[in-house]
PDB file of C-alpha atoms and ligand atoms in Angstrom:
ATOM      1  CA  MET A 287      80.372  68.964 -69.034  1.00  0.00           C
ATOM      2  CA  THR A 288      84.058  67.415 -67.914  1.00  0.00           C
ATOM      3  CA  ASP A 289      85.796  64.410 -68.876  1.00  0.00           C
ATOM      4  CA  THR A 290      82.945  62.101 -67.522  1.00  0.00           C
ATOM      5  CA  ALA A 291      81.592  62.220 -70.546  1.00  0.00           C
ATOM      6  CA  LYS A 292      84.140  60.390 -72.731  1.00  0.00           C
ATOM      7  CA  LYS A 293      84.343  57.777 -70.518  1.00  0.00           C
ATOM      8  CA  PRO A 294      82.225  55.953 -67.867  1.00  0.00           C
ATOM      9  CA  ILE A 295      80.881  56.600 -64.559  1.00  0.00           C
ATOM     10  CA  LEU A 296      80.996  53.669 -61.851  1.00  0.00           C
ATOM     11  CA  ILE A 297      78.464  53.840 -60.143  1.00  0.00           C
ATOM     12  CA  LEU A 298      78.975  51.610 -57.590  1.00  0.00           C
ATOM     13  CA  GLY A 299      75.983  50.600 -55.317  1.00  0.00           C
ATOM     14  CA  GLY A 300      74.475  50.837 -58.395  1.00  0.00           C
ATOM     15  CA  THR A 301      71.393  48.525 -58.919  1.00  0.00           C
ATOM     16  CA  GLY A 302      70.712  50.542 -54.854  1.00  0.00           C
ATOM     17  CA  LYS A 303      68.028  53.345 -53.898  1.00  0.00           C
ATOM     18  CA  THR A 304      70.563  56.163 -55.312  1.00  0.00           C
ATOM     19  CA  GLY A 305      72.802  54.088 -57.470  1.00  0.00           C
ATOM     20  CA  ARG A 306      69.896  53.057 -59.995  1.00  0.00           C
ATOM     21  CA  ARG A 307      68.126  56.445 -59.692  1.00  0.00           C
ATOM     22  CA  LEU A 308      71.355  58.154 -61.460  1.00  0.00           C
ATOM     23  CA  ALA A 309      72.392  55.163 -63.754  1.00  0.00           C
ATOM     24  CA  ASP A 310      69.181  56.301 -65.248  1.00  0.00           C
ATOM     25  CA  ARG A 311      69.436  59.183 -65.705  1.00  0.00           C
ATOM     26  CA  LEU A 312      73.810  59.599 -66.457  1.00  0.00           C
ATOM     27  CA  THR A 313      71.974  56.671 -69.244  1.00  0.00           C
ATOM     28  CA  ALA A 314      69.841  58.476 -70.484  1.00  0.00           C
ATOM     29  CA  GLN A 315      71.522  61.652 -70.930  1.00  0.00           C
ATOM     30  CA  GLY A 316      73.730  59.590 -73.717  1.00  0.00           C
ATOM     31  CA  LEU A 317      77.078  59.295 -71.026  1.00  0.00           C
ATOM     32  CA  PRO A 318      78.763  55.952 -70.545  1.00  0.00           C
ATOM     33  CA  VAL A 319      78.089  53.666 -66.747  1.00  0.00           C
ATOM     34  CA  ARG A 320      79.139  50.832 -65.085  1.00  0.00           C
ATOM     35  CA  ILE A 321      77.386  49.750 -62.212  1.00  0.00           C
ATOM     36  CA  GLY A 322      79.211  49.265 -59.954  1.00  0.00           C
ATOM     37  CA  SER A 323      78.360  46.022 -57.503  1.00  0.00           C
ATOM     38  CA  ARG A 324      78.588  41.888 -57.031  1.00  0.00           C
ATOM     39  CA  SER A 325      76.139  41.886 -60.253  1.00  0.00           C
ATOM     40  CA  GLY A 326      77.887  43.920 -61.685  1.00  0.00           C
ATOM     41  CA  THR A 327      79.969  43.384 -64.624  1.00  0.00           C
ATOM     42  CA  PRO A 328      83.147  42.710 -63.960  1.00  0.00           C
ATOM     43  CA  PRO A 329      81.637  42.974 -59.809  1.00  0.00           C
ATOM     44  CA  PHE A 330      82.132  44.986 -57.109  1.00  0.00           C
ATOM     45  CA  ASP A 331      82.444  43.517 -54.162  1.00  0.00           C
ATOM     46  CA  TRP A 332      83.566  46.047 -50.790  1.00  0.00           C
ATOM     47  CA  GLU A 333      84.330  41.919 -49.207  1.00  0.00           C
ATOM     48  CA  ASN A 334      86.712  41.197 -51.782  1.00  0.00           C
ATOM     49  CA  ASP A 335      89.872  43.673 -52.510  1.00  0.00           C
ATOM     50  CA  ALA A 336      90.247  42.219 -55.620  1.00  0.00           C
ATOM     51  CA  THR A 337      87.022  42.595 -57.597  1.00  0.00           C
ATOM     52  CA  TRP A 338      88.183  46.451 -57.154  1.00  0.00           C
ATOM     53  CA  ALA A 339      90.341  47.261 -59.280  1.00  0.00           C
ATOM     54  CA  PRO A 340      89.111  45.645 -62.209  1.00  0.00           C
ATOM     55  CA  ALA A 341      85.901  47.514 -62.195  1.00  0.00           C
ATOM     56  CA  LEU A 342      87.691  50.617 -62.047  1.00  0.00           C
ATOM     57  CA  ASP A 343      89.709  50.277 -64.933  1.00  0.00           C
ATOM     58  CA  GLY A 344      89.247  52.665 -68.256  1.00  0.00           C
ATOM     59  CA  VAL A 345      86.643  54.726 -65.167  1.00  0.00           C
ATOM     60  CA  GLY A 346      86.711  58.002 -65.671  1.00  0.00           C
ATOM     61  CA  ALA A 347      84.650  58.838 -62.227  1.00  0.00           C
ATOM     62  CA  VAL A 348      83.192  57.377 -59.737  1.00  0.00           C
ATOM     63  CA  TYR A 349      79.688  57.415 -57.481  1.00  0.00           C
ATOM     64  CA  ILE A 350      80.979  55.408 -54.397  1.00  0.00           C
ATOM     65  CA  SER A 351      77.783  54.201 -52.182  1.00  0.00           C
ATOM     66  CA  TYR A 352      79.215  52.184 -49.301  1.00  0.00           C
ATOM     67  CA  TYR A 353      77.637  48.908 -48.439  1.00  0.00           C
ATOM     68  CA  PRO A 354      75.733  48.665 -46.344  1.00  0.00           C
ATOM     69  CA  ASP A 355      76.820  51.473 -44.710  1.00  0.00           C
ATOM     70  CA  LEU A 356      79.101  54.238 -43.101  1.00  0.00           C
ATOM     71  CA  ALA A 357      78.319  53.858 -39.809  1.00  0.00           C
ATOM     72  CA  VAL A 358      79.615  49.732 -39.397  1.00  0.00           C
ATOM     73  CA  PRO A 359      83.000  49.800 -38.208  1.00  0.00           C
ATOM     74  CA  GLY A 360      85.283  49.106 -40.857  1.00  0.00           C
ATOM     75  CA  ALA A 361      83.838  51.436 -43.269  1.00  0.00           C
ATOM     76  CA  ALA A 362      85.919  54.158 -42.958  1.00  0.00           C
ATOM     77  CA  GLU A 363      88.642  51.865 -44.007  1.00  0.00           C
ATOM     78  CA  ALA A 364      87.017  50.256 -46.609  1.00  0.00           C
ATOM     79  CA  VAL A 365      86.063  53.695 -48.038  1.00  0.00           C
ATOM     80  CA  GLY A 366      89.502  54.781 -47.412  1.00  0.00           C
ATOM     81  CA  ALA A 367      91.559  51.880 -48.957  1.00  0.00           C
ATOM     82  CA  PHE A 368      89.046  52.215 -52.197  1.00  0.00           C
ATOM     83  CA  ALA A 369      89.489  55.662 -52.587  1.00  0.00           C
ATOM     84  CA  ASN A 370      93.559  55.438 -52.500  1.00  0.00           C
ATOM     85  CA  LEU A 371      93.693  52.755 -54.783  1.00  0.00           C
ATOM     86  CA  THR A 372      91.456  55.088 -57.550  1.00  0.00           C
ATOM     87  CA  VAL A 373      93.793  57.836 -57.936  1.00  0.00           C
ATOM     88  CA  ALA A 374      96.834  55.593 -57.234  1.00  0.00           C
ATOM     89  CA  SER A 375      95.256  54.410 -61.005  1.00  0.00           C
ATOM     90  CA  GLY A 376      95.123  57.425 -62.229  1.00  0.00           C
ATOM     91  CA  VAL A 377      91.036  57.797 -61.356  1.00  0.00           C
ATOM     92  CA  ARG A 378      90.628  61.447 -59.266  1.00  0.00           C
ATOM     93  CA  ARG A 379      86.683  62.708 -59.246  1.00  0.00           C
ATOM     94  CA  LEU A 380      85.044  60.765 -56.294  1.00  0.00           C
ATOM     95  CA  VAL A 381      81.575  61.972 -55.320  1.00  0.00           C
ATOM     96  CA  LEU A 382      81.339  59.925 -52.099  1.00  0.00           C
ATOM     97  CA  LEU A 383      77.368  58.653 -50.380  1.00  0.00           C
ATOM     98  CA  SER A 384      77.483  60.112 -46.971  1.00  0.00           C
ATOM     99  CA  GLY A 385      75.763  60.343 -43.678  1.00  0.00           C
ATOM    100  CA  ARG A 386      74.580  63.175 -41.527  1.00  0.00           C
ATOM    101  CA  GLY A 387      75.561  62.906 -38.307  1.00  0.00           C
ATOM    102  CA  GLU A 388      77.313  59.866 -38.015  1.00  0.00           C
ATOM    103  CA  THR A 389      80.381  59.586 -36.531  1.00  0.00           C
ATOM    104  CA  GLU A 390      81.129  56.610 -38.803  1.00  0.00           C
ATOM    105  CA  ALA A 391      80.294  58.290 -42.405  1.00  0.00           C
ATOM    106  CA  GLN A 392      82.045  61.102 -40.913  1.00  0.00           C
ATOM    107  CA  ARG A 393      85.266  59.654 -40.420  1.00  0.00           C
ATOM    108  CA  ALA A 394      84.839  57.513 -43.808  1.00  0.00           C
ATOM    109  CA  GLU A 395      84.859  61.842 -45.679  1.00  0.00           C
ATOM    110  CA  GLU A 396      87.993  62.043 -44.217  1.00  0.00           C
ATOM    111  CA  MET A 397      89.846  58.635 -45.584  1.00  0.00           C
ATOM    112  CA  LEU A 398      88.116  60.171 -48.578  1.00  0.00           C
ATOM    113  CA  LYS A 399      89.603  63.719 -48.592  1.00  0.00           C
ATOM    114  CA  ALA A 400      92.804  62.237 -47.614  1.00  0.00           C
ATOM    115  CA  SER A 401      93.254  60.688 -50.326  1.00  0.00           C
ATOM    116  CA  GLY A 402      94.185  63.207 -52.859  1.00  0.00           C
ATOM    117  CA  ALA A 403      91.194  62.882 -54.473  1.00  0.00           C
ATOM    118  CA  ASP A 404      89.458  65.565 -56.831  1.00  0.00           C
ATOM    119  CA  TRP A 405      85.819  65.274 -54.054  1.00  0.00           C
ATOM    120  CA  THR A 406      82.266  66.059 -53.899  1.00  0.00           C
ATOM    121  CA  ILE A 407      80.890  65.298 -50.054  1.00  0.00           C
ATOM    122  CA  LEU A 408      77.056  64.454 -49.955  1.00  0.00           C
ATOM    123  CA  ARG A 409      75.731  64.243 -47.039  1.00  0.00           C
ATOM    124  CA  CYS A 410      72.420  62.908 -46.815  1.00  0.00           C
ATOM    125  CA  ALA A 411      69.223  62.745 -44.748  1.00  0.00           C
ATOM    126  CA  TRP A 412      66.878  59.287 -43.818  1.00  0.00           C
ATOM    127  CA  PHE A 413      66.078  58.471 -47.627  1.00  0.00           C
ATOM    128  CA  SER A 414      62.161  58.701 -48.007  1.00  0.00           C
ATOM    129  CA  GLN A 415      63.118  56.014 -49.608  1.00  0.00           C
ATOM    130  CA  ASN A 416      63.676  53.976 -47.026  1.00  0.00           C
ATOM    131  CA  PHE A 417      59.600  52.732 -46.529  1.00  0.00           C
ATOM    132  CA  SER A 418      59.660  51.924 -49.530  1.00  0.00           C
ATOM    133  CA  GLU A 419      62.859  50.254 -51.156  1.00  0.00           C
ATOM    134  CA  SER A 420      64.111  48.819 -47.708  1.00  0.00           C
ATOM    135  CA  PHE A 421      63.713  47.693 -44.600  1.00  0.00           C
ATOM    136  CA  LEU A 422      60.590  49.694 -43.380  1.00  0.00           C
ATOM    137  CA  LEU A 423      57.834  48.380 -46.248  1.00  0.00           C
ATOM    138  CA  ASP A 424      57.575  45.454 -44.333  1.00  0.00           C
ATOM    139  CA  PRO A 425      55.884  46.404 -41.370  1.00  0.00           C
ATOM    140  CA  LEU A 426      54.297  49.231 -43.251  1.00  0.00           C
ATOM    141  CA  LEU A 427      52.524  46.460 -45.748  1.00  0.00           C
ATOM    142  CA  ALA A 428      51.869  44.352 -41.872  1.00  0.00           C
ATOM    143  CA  GLY A 429      49.425  47.480 -40.704  1.00  0.00           C
ATOM    144  CA  GLU A 430      51.755  48.648 -37.731  1.00  0.00           C
ATOM    145  CA  VAL A 431      55.482  50.333 -37.719  1.00  0.00           C
ATOM    146  CA  ALA A 432      57.064  49.573 -34.449  1.00  0.00           C
ATOM    147  CA  LEU A 433      60.197  51.442 -33.907  1.00  0.00           C
ATOM    148  CA  PRO A 434      63.315  53.282 -30.969  1.00  0.00           C
ATOM    149  CA  VAL A 435      62.033  56.583 -32.057  1.00  0.00           C
ATOM    150  CA  GLY A 436      59.856  59.212 -30.362  1.00  0.00           C
ATOM    151  CA  ALA A 437      59.355  63.054 -31.187  1.00  0.00           C
ATOM    152  CA  VAL A 438      62.455  63.475 -33.165  1.00  0.00           C
ATOM    153  CA  GLY A 439      61.997  65.015 -36.547  1.00  0.00           C
ATOM    154  CA  GLU A 440      63.719  64.004 -39.208  1.00  0.00           C
ATOM    155  CA  PRO A 441      64.209  65.864 -42.755  1.00  0.00           C
ATOM    156  CA  PHE A 442      63.749  63.061 -44.763  1.00  0.00           C
ATOM    157  CA  VAL A 443      65.387  63.700 -48.623  1.00  0.00           C
ATOM    158  CA  ASP A 444      64.659  62.395 -51.690  1.00  0.00           C
ATOM    159  CA  ALA A 445      66.334  59.466 -53.306  1.00  0.00           C
ATOM    160  CA  ASP A 446      65.426  61.007 -56.797  1.00  0.00           C
ATOM    161  CA  ASP A 447      67.004  65.223 -55.645  1.00  0.00           C
ATOM    162  CA  ILE A 448      69.978  63.072 -54.445  1.00  0.00           C
ATOM    163  CA  ALA A 449      70.422  61.219 -58.037  1.00  0.00           C
ATOM    164  CA  ASP A 450      69.629  64.838 -59.382  1.00  0.00           C
ATOM    165  CA  ALA A 451      72.693  66.277 -57.209  1.00  0.00           C
ATOM    166  CA  ALA A 452      74.793  63.112 -58.203  1.00  0.00           C
ATOM    167  CA  VAL A 453      74.092  64.178 -61.637  1.00  0.00           C
ATOM    168  CA  THR A 454      74.958  67.647 -61.984  1.00  0.00           C
ATOM    169  CA  VAL A 455      78.494  67.012 -59.258  1.00  0.00           C
ATOM    170  CA  LEU A 456      79.733  64.599 -61.617  1.00  0.00           C
ATOM    171  CA  THR A 457      79.096  66.169 -64.943  1.00  0.00           C
ATOM    172  CA  ARG A 458      79.633  69.985 -63.798  1.00  0.00           C
ATOM    173  CA  GLN A 459      81.959  72.051 -63.395  1.00  0.00           C
ATOM    174  CA  GLY A 460      82.973  73.583 -60.184  1.00  0.00           C
ATOM    175  CA  HIS A 461      81.807  70.992 -57.912  1.00  0.00           C
ATOM    176  CA  VAL A 462      85.210  70.187 -56.681  1.00  0.00           C
ATOM    177  CA  GLY A 463      86.213  70.373 -52.531  1.00  0.00           C
ATOM    178  CA  GLN A 464      82.462  70.653 -51.678  1.00  0.00           C
ATOM    179  CA  LEU A 465      80.440  69.740 -49.860  1.00  0.00           C
ATOM    180  CA  TYR A 466      76.522  69.268 -49.066  1.00  0.00           C
ATOM    181  CA  GLU A 467      74.590  68.491 -46.893  1.00  0.00           C
ATOM    182  CA  LEU A 468      71.094  67.182 -48.312  1.00  0.00           C
ATOM    183  CA  THR A 469      67.347  67.769 -46.903  1.00  0.00           C
ATOM    184  CA  GLY A 470      63.798  67.409 -48.000  1.00  0.00           C
ATOM    185  CA  PRO A 471      61.954  70.860 -46.544  1.00  0.00           C
ATOM    186  CA  ARG A 472      60.696  69.596 -43.861  1.00  0.00           C
ATOM    187  CA  LEU A 473      61.105  68.028 -40.604  1.00  0.00           C
ATOM    188  CA  LEU A 474      58.868  64.367 -39.630  1.00  0.00           C
ATOM    189  CA  SER A 475      58.914  62.196 -36.778  1.00  0.00           C
ATOM    190  CA  PHE A 476      58.647  58.541 -37.453  1.00  0.00           C
ATOM    191  CA  ALA A 477      55.259  59.019 -36.590  1.00  0.00           C
ATOM    192  CA  ASP A 478      54.602  61.198 -38.720  1.00  0.00           C
ATOM    193  CA  ALA A 479      55.351  59.495 -41.478  1.00  0.00           C
ATOM    194  CA  VAL A 480      54.178  56.741 -41.923  1.00  0.00           C
ATOM    195  CA  ALA A 481      50.488  58.641 -41.557  1.00  0.00           C
ATOM    196  CA  GLU A 482      51.236  60.171 -44.187  1.00  0.00           C
ATOM    197  CA  ILE A 483      51.694  57.131 -45.738  1.00  0.00           C
ATOM    198  CA  GLY A 484      48.315  55.808 -44.920  1.00  0.00           C
ATOM    199  CA  LYS A 485      46.942  58.774 -45.735  1.00  0.00           C
ATOM    200  CA  ALA A 486      48.075  58.671 -49.251  1.00  0.00           C
ATOM    201  CA  SER A 487      47.719  54.025 -50.004  1.00  0.00           C
ATOM    202  CA  GLY A 488      43.855  54.710 -48.348  1.00  0.00           C
ATOM    203  CA  ARG A 489      45.066  51.892 -45.322  1.00  0.00           C
ATOM    204  CA  GLY A 490      44.929  52.202 -41.659  1.00  0.00           C
ATOM    205  CA  ILE A 491      48.573  51.835 -40.457  1.00  0.00           C
ATOM    206  CA  ARG A 492      49.224  52.545 -36.544  1.00  0.00           C
ATOM    207  CA  PHE A 493      53.304  53.862 -34.942  1.00  0.00           C
ATOM    208  CA  LYS A 494      54.296  52.627 -31.956  1.00  0.00           C
ATOM    209  CA  ARG A 495      56.938  53.696 -30.224  1.00  0.00           C
ATOM    210  CA  ILE A 496      59.233  50.754 -28.227  1.00  0.00           C
ATOM    211  CA  SER A 497      62.479  50.813 -26.226  1.00  0.00           C
ATOM    212  CA  HIS A 498      65.843  49.532 -28.282  1.00  0.00           C
ATOM    213  CA  ALA A 499      65.641  45.757 -26.472  1.00  0.00           C
ATOM    214  CA  GLU A 500      61.478  45.165 -27.992  1.00  0.00           C
ATOM    215  CA  PHE A 501      63.062  47.007 -31.288  1.00  0.00           C
ATOM    216  CA  THR A 502      66.088  44.036 -31.334  1.00  0.00           C
ATOM    217  CA  ALA A 503      63.981  41.195 -30.119  1.00  0.00           C
ATOM    218  CA  ALA A 504      61.527  42.630 -32.767  1.00  0.00           C
ATOM    219  CA  VAL A 505      64.324  42.366 -35.386  1.00  0.00           C
ATOM    220  CA  ALA A 506      65.772  38.917 -34.397  1.00  0.00           C
ATOM    221  CA  GLY A 507      62.364  37.404 -35.111  1.00  0.00           C
ATOM    222  CA  TYR A 508      62.296  38.814 -38.729  1.00  0.00           C
ATOM    223  CA  GLU A 509      65.139  36.683 -38.767  1.00  0.00           C
ATOM    224  CA  LEU A 510      67.725  39.287 -40.313  1.00  0.00           C
ATOM    225  CA  PRO A 511      71.231  39.071 -40.589  1.00  0.00           C
ATOM    226  CA  ALA A 512      72.602  39.628 -36.661  1.00  0.00           C
ATOM    227  CA  GLU A 513      74.910  43.128 -38.162  1.00  0.00           C
ATOM    228  CA  PHE A 514      71.921  44.101 -38.557  1.00  0.00           C
ATOM    229  CA  ALA A 515      70.120  44.104 -36.808  1.00  0.00           C
ATOM    230  CA  TRP A 516      73.930  45.932 -34.760  1.00  0.00           C
ATOM    231  CA  LEU A 517      73.171  49.076 -37.077  1.00  0.00           C
ATOM    232  CA  LEU A 518      69.788  49.218 -37.361  1.00  0.00           C
ATOM    233  CA  ASN A 519      70.144  50.108 -33.282  1.00  0.00           C
ATOM    234  CA  GLU A 520      73.125  51.973 -33.759  1.00  0.00           C
ATOM    235  CA  LEU A 521      71.348  54.325 -36.532  1.00  0.00           C
ATOM    236  CA  PHE A 522      67.922  54.786 -34.267  1.00  0.00           C
ATOM    237  CA  THR A 523      70.131  55.111 -30.795  1.00  0.00           C
ATOM    238  CA  GLU A 524      72.732  57.871 -32.673  1.00  0.00           C
ATOM    239  CA  VAL A 525      71.225  59.491 -35.386  1.00  0.00           C
ATOM    240  CA  LEU A 526      68.190  60.329 -34.152  1.00  0.00           C
ATOM    241  CA  ASP A 527      68.852  61.824 -31.240  1.00  0.00           C
ATOM    242  CA  GLY A 528      68.152  65.508 -32.306  1.00  0.00           C
ATOM    243  CA  ARG A 529      71.210  65.958 -33.705  1.00  0.00           C
ATOM    244  CA  ASN A 530      69.633  65.736 -37.185  1.00  0.00           C
ATOM    245  CA  GLU A 531      66.473  68.138 -36.659  1.00  0.00           C
ATOM    246  CA  ALA A 532      68.208  70.698 -39.161  1.00  0.00           C
ATOM    247  CA  LEU A 533      67.181  71.714 -42.691  1.00  0.00           C
ATOM    248  CA  THR A 534      70.106  72.810 -45.095  1.00  0.00           C
ATOM    249  CA  ASP A 535      69.807  74.146 -48.731  1.00  0.00           C
ATOM    250  CA  GLY A 536      72.013  71.445 -49.469  1.00  0.00           C
ATOM    251  CA  VAL A 537      69.634  70.847 -52.697  1.00  0.00           C
ATOM    252  CA  GLU A 538      68.755  74.393 -53.838  1.00  0.00           C
ATOM    253  CA  ARG A 539      72.874  74.430 -53.920  1.00  0.00           C
ATOM    254  CA  VAL A 540      73.218  71.721 -55.883  1.00  0.00           C
ATOM    255  CA  LEU A 541      70.102  72.149 -58.195  1.00  0.00           C
ATOM    256  CA  GLY A 542      69.203  75.460 -58.089  1.00  0.00           C
ATOM    257  CA  ARG A 543      65.003  74.591 -56.863  1.00  0.00           C
ATOM    258  CA  ALA A 544      63.517  73.557 -53.743  1.00  0.00           C
ATOM    259  CA  PRO A 545      63.854  69.758 -52.500  1.00  0.00           C
ATOM    260  CA  LYS A 546      60.751  67.926 -52.888  1.00  0.00           C
ATOM    261  CA  ASP A 547      58.665  67.302 -50.395  1.00  0.00           C
ATOM    262  CA  PHE A 548      57.788  63.844 -48.060  1.00  0.00           C
ATOM    263  CA  SER A 549      53.451  63.985 -49.103  1.00  0.00           C
ATOM    264  CA  ALA A 550      54.786  64.296 -52.448  1.00  0.00           C
ATOM    265  CA  TYR A 551      57.075  60.762 -52.510  1.00  0.00           C
ATOM    266  CA  ALA A 552      53.766  59.257 -50.308  1.00  0.00           C
ATOM    267  CA  THR A 553      52.571  60.611 -53.363  1.00  0.00           C
ATOM    268  CA  GLU A 554      53.808  59.317 -55.831  1.00  0.00           C
ATOM    269  CA  THR A 555      55.055  55.550 -54.027  1.00  0.00           C
ATOM    270  CA  ALA A 556      51.245  55.113 -53.512  1.00  0.00           C
ATOM    271  CA  ALA A 557      49.558  54.785 -57.042  1.00  0.00           C
ATOM    272  CA  THR A 558      52.754  52.823 -57.944  1.00  0.00           C
ATOM    273  CA  GLY A 559      50.628  49.494 -55.134  1.00  0.00           C
ATOM    274  CA  ILE A 560      54.101  48.658 -53.392  1.00  0.00           C
ATOM    275  CA  TRP A 561      51.589  49.893 -49.623  1.00  0.00           C
ATOM    276  CA  SER A 562      48.812  48.269 -50.863  1.00  0.00           C
ATOM    277  CA  ASP A 563      47.794  44.471 -49.489  1.00  0.00           C
TER     278      ASP A 563
HETATM  279  N1  NAP B 281      69.774  54.788 -46.379  1.00  0.00           N
HETATM  280  C1  NAP B 281      69.632  55.494 -45.864  1.00  0.00           C
HETATM  281  O1  NAP B 281      68.163  55.908 -45.611  1.00  0.00           O
HETATM  282  C2  NAP B 281      70.845  56.960 -46.349  1.00  0.00           C
HETATM  283  C3  NAP B 281      71.074  58.186 -45.933  1.00  0.00           C
HETATM  284  C4  NAP B 281      72.199  58.688 -45.711  1.00  0.00           C
HETATM  285  C5  NAP B 281      73.318  57.674 -46.502  1.00  0.00           C
HETATM  286  N2  NAP B 281      72.928  56.387 -46.313  1.00  0.00           N
HETATM  287  C6  NAP B 281      74.545  55.942 -46.918  1.00  0.00           C
HETATM  288  O2  NAP B 281      74.063  55.658 -49.040  1.00  0.00           O
HETATM  289  C7  NAP B 281      74.616  54.332 -48.603  1.00  0.00           C
HETATM  290  C8  NAP B 281      73.799  53.103 -48.984  1.00  0.00           C
HETATM  291  O3  NAP B 281      72.152  52.657 -48.573  1.00  0.00           O
HETATM  292  P1  NAP B 281      71.096  52.025 -49.320  1.00  0.00           P
HETATM  293  O4  NAP B 281      70.359  51.984 -48.051  1.00  0.00           O
HETATM  294  O5  NAP B 281      70.612  52.934 -49.783  1.00  0.00           O
HETATM  295  O6  NAP B 281      72.054  51.153 -49.704  1.00  0.00           O
HETATM  296  P2  NAP B 281      71.958  50.670 -51.941  1.00  0.00           P
HETATM  297  O7  NAP B 281      72.567  51.262 -52.417  1.00  0.00           O
HETATM  298  O8  NAP B 281      70.125  50.788 -51.718  1.00  0.00           O
HETATM  299  O9  NAP B 281      72.188  49.498 -51.613  1.00  0.00           O
HETATM  300  C9  NAP B 281      71.819  47.542 -51.939  1.00  0.00           C
HETATM  301  C10 NAP B 281      73.197  48.034 -53.013  1.00  0.00           C
HETATM  302  O10 NAP B 281      74.351  47.766 -52.116  1.00  0.00           O
HETATM  303  C11 NAP B 281      74.721  46.404 -53.471  1.00  0.00           C
HETATM  304  N3  NAP B 281      75.901  45.735 -52.303  1.00  0.00           N
HETATM  305  C12 NAP B 281      75.388  44.763 -51.492  1.00  0.00           C
HETATM  306  N4  NAP B 281      76.094  44.375 -51.151  1.00  0.00           N
HETATM  307  C13 NAP B 281      77.741  44.440 -51.476  1.00  0.00           C
HETATM  308  C14 NAP B 281      78.229  44.339 -51.449  1.00  0.00           C
HETATM  309  N5  NAP B 281      78.976  43.386 -50.923  1.00  0.00           N
HETATM  310  N6  NAP B 281      79.871  44.552 -52.888  1.00  0.00           N
HETATM  311  C15 NAP B 281      79.585  45.573 -53.548  1.00  0.00           C
HETATM  312  N7  NAP B 281      77.672  45.810 -53.235  1.00  0.00           N
HETATM  313  C16 NAP B 281      77.033  45.177 -52.578  1.00  0.00           C
HETATM  314  C17 NAP B 281      73.624  46.098 -54.046  1.00  0.00           C
HETATM  315  O11 NAP B 281      73.546  45.485 -55.435  1.00  0.00           O
HETATM  316  P3  NAP B 281      74.228  44.085 -55.413  1.00  0.00           P
HETATM  317  O12 NAP B 281      73.543  43.401 -54.543  1.00  0.00           O
HETATM  318  O13 NAP B 281      74.155  43.365 -56.820  1.00  0.00           O
HETATM  319  O14 NAP B 281      76.053  43.801 -55.049  1.00  0.00           O
HETATM  320  C18 NAP B 281      73.233  46.786 -54.003  1.00  0.00           C
HETATM  321  O15 NAP B 281      73.552  47.836 -55.341  1.00  0.00           O
HETATM  322  C19 NAP B 281      75.636  53.475 -47.536  1.00  0.00           C
HETATM  323  O16 NAP B 281      76.735  53.431 -47.182  1.00  0.00           O
HETATM  324  C20 NAP B 281      74.650  54.423 -46.263  1.00  0.00           C
HETATM  325  O17 NAP B 281      75.703  54.692 -45.676  1.00  0.00           O
HETATM  326  C21 NAP B 281      71.737  56.287 -46.672  1.00  0.00           C
END
């Protein structure tokens, strides 16, 4: 057990997909946590660096989940500035949630390392939970998922596995200076993933491949912010070109067990009723 047992762990994005699960797990172990988000106490806002120092006051370690995505221009600089402030405040233990095959995310990793922190990097595949806790939920409920992506295989990783890995690296010795690539155990195309969700939820859901231009127009129709449309196109263009079509042993290395399969995610999530009409 590290000294994070005595001081709270600041969890940035602590109400989001991985942060919420991490907070639940640490709290269940009796470890103090502080939620670092705009709704936290004190609030933490990536857009307002005056909120950073108050959120760091008295903490023993930080889980860094950037918002909205490390692929966004300026993300690496923000993570670097935050890491520098954190180390200067005397908080050395930093764990970064990163993304596979993203140039900007890898730049953020370098900024973290350059800060002099005792770092660990969790470099993750696409989260399975994008289908239930993010932008893919509405299309699934509407019965058709239309994306600018073809047969490329993605090793979707479960947010539960990421949270388990984050607990381990934050509370056990031996993970400083380690980079873990976390993937699920199987490559699936987006069409495969949608088919598995259709099967698990007992609903007919179509998958349709569309062009990037059609996708941009469709996103605009949902009245999402322009930068979100840019981000989605960037992710579908840059990350899903086949570069990430490989499985890794990161979950096994950290947790000593196999990662959760997408079919288990689909079955468990269908049982919550979130994909029901
Ligand atoms: N999703 C994926 O498949 C994936 C894969 C690999 C890596 N990643 C990386 O994981 C990170 C998190 O992505 P995610 O999709 O899982 O998001 P998420 O954590 O689910 O995002 C929501 C969280 O961000 C907080 N938040 C929103 N705006 C904020 C702001 N201005 N300042 C501070 N906190 C803010 C929200 O709380 P409040 O509303 O209370 O502020 C909430 O806690 C990103 O950096 C991304 O690059 C994601």
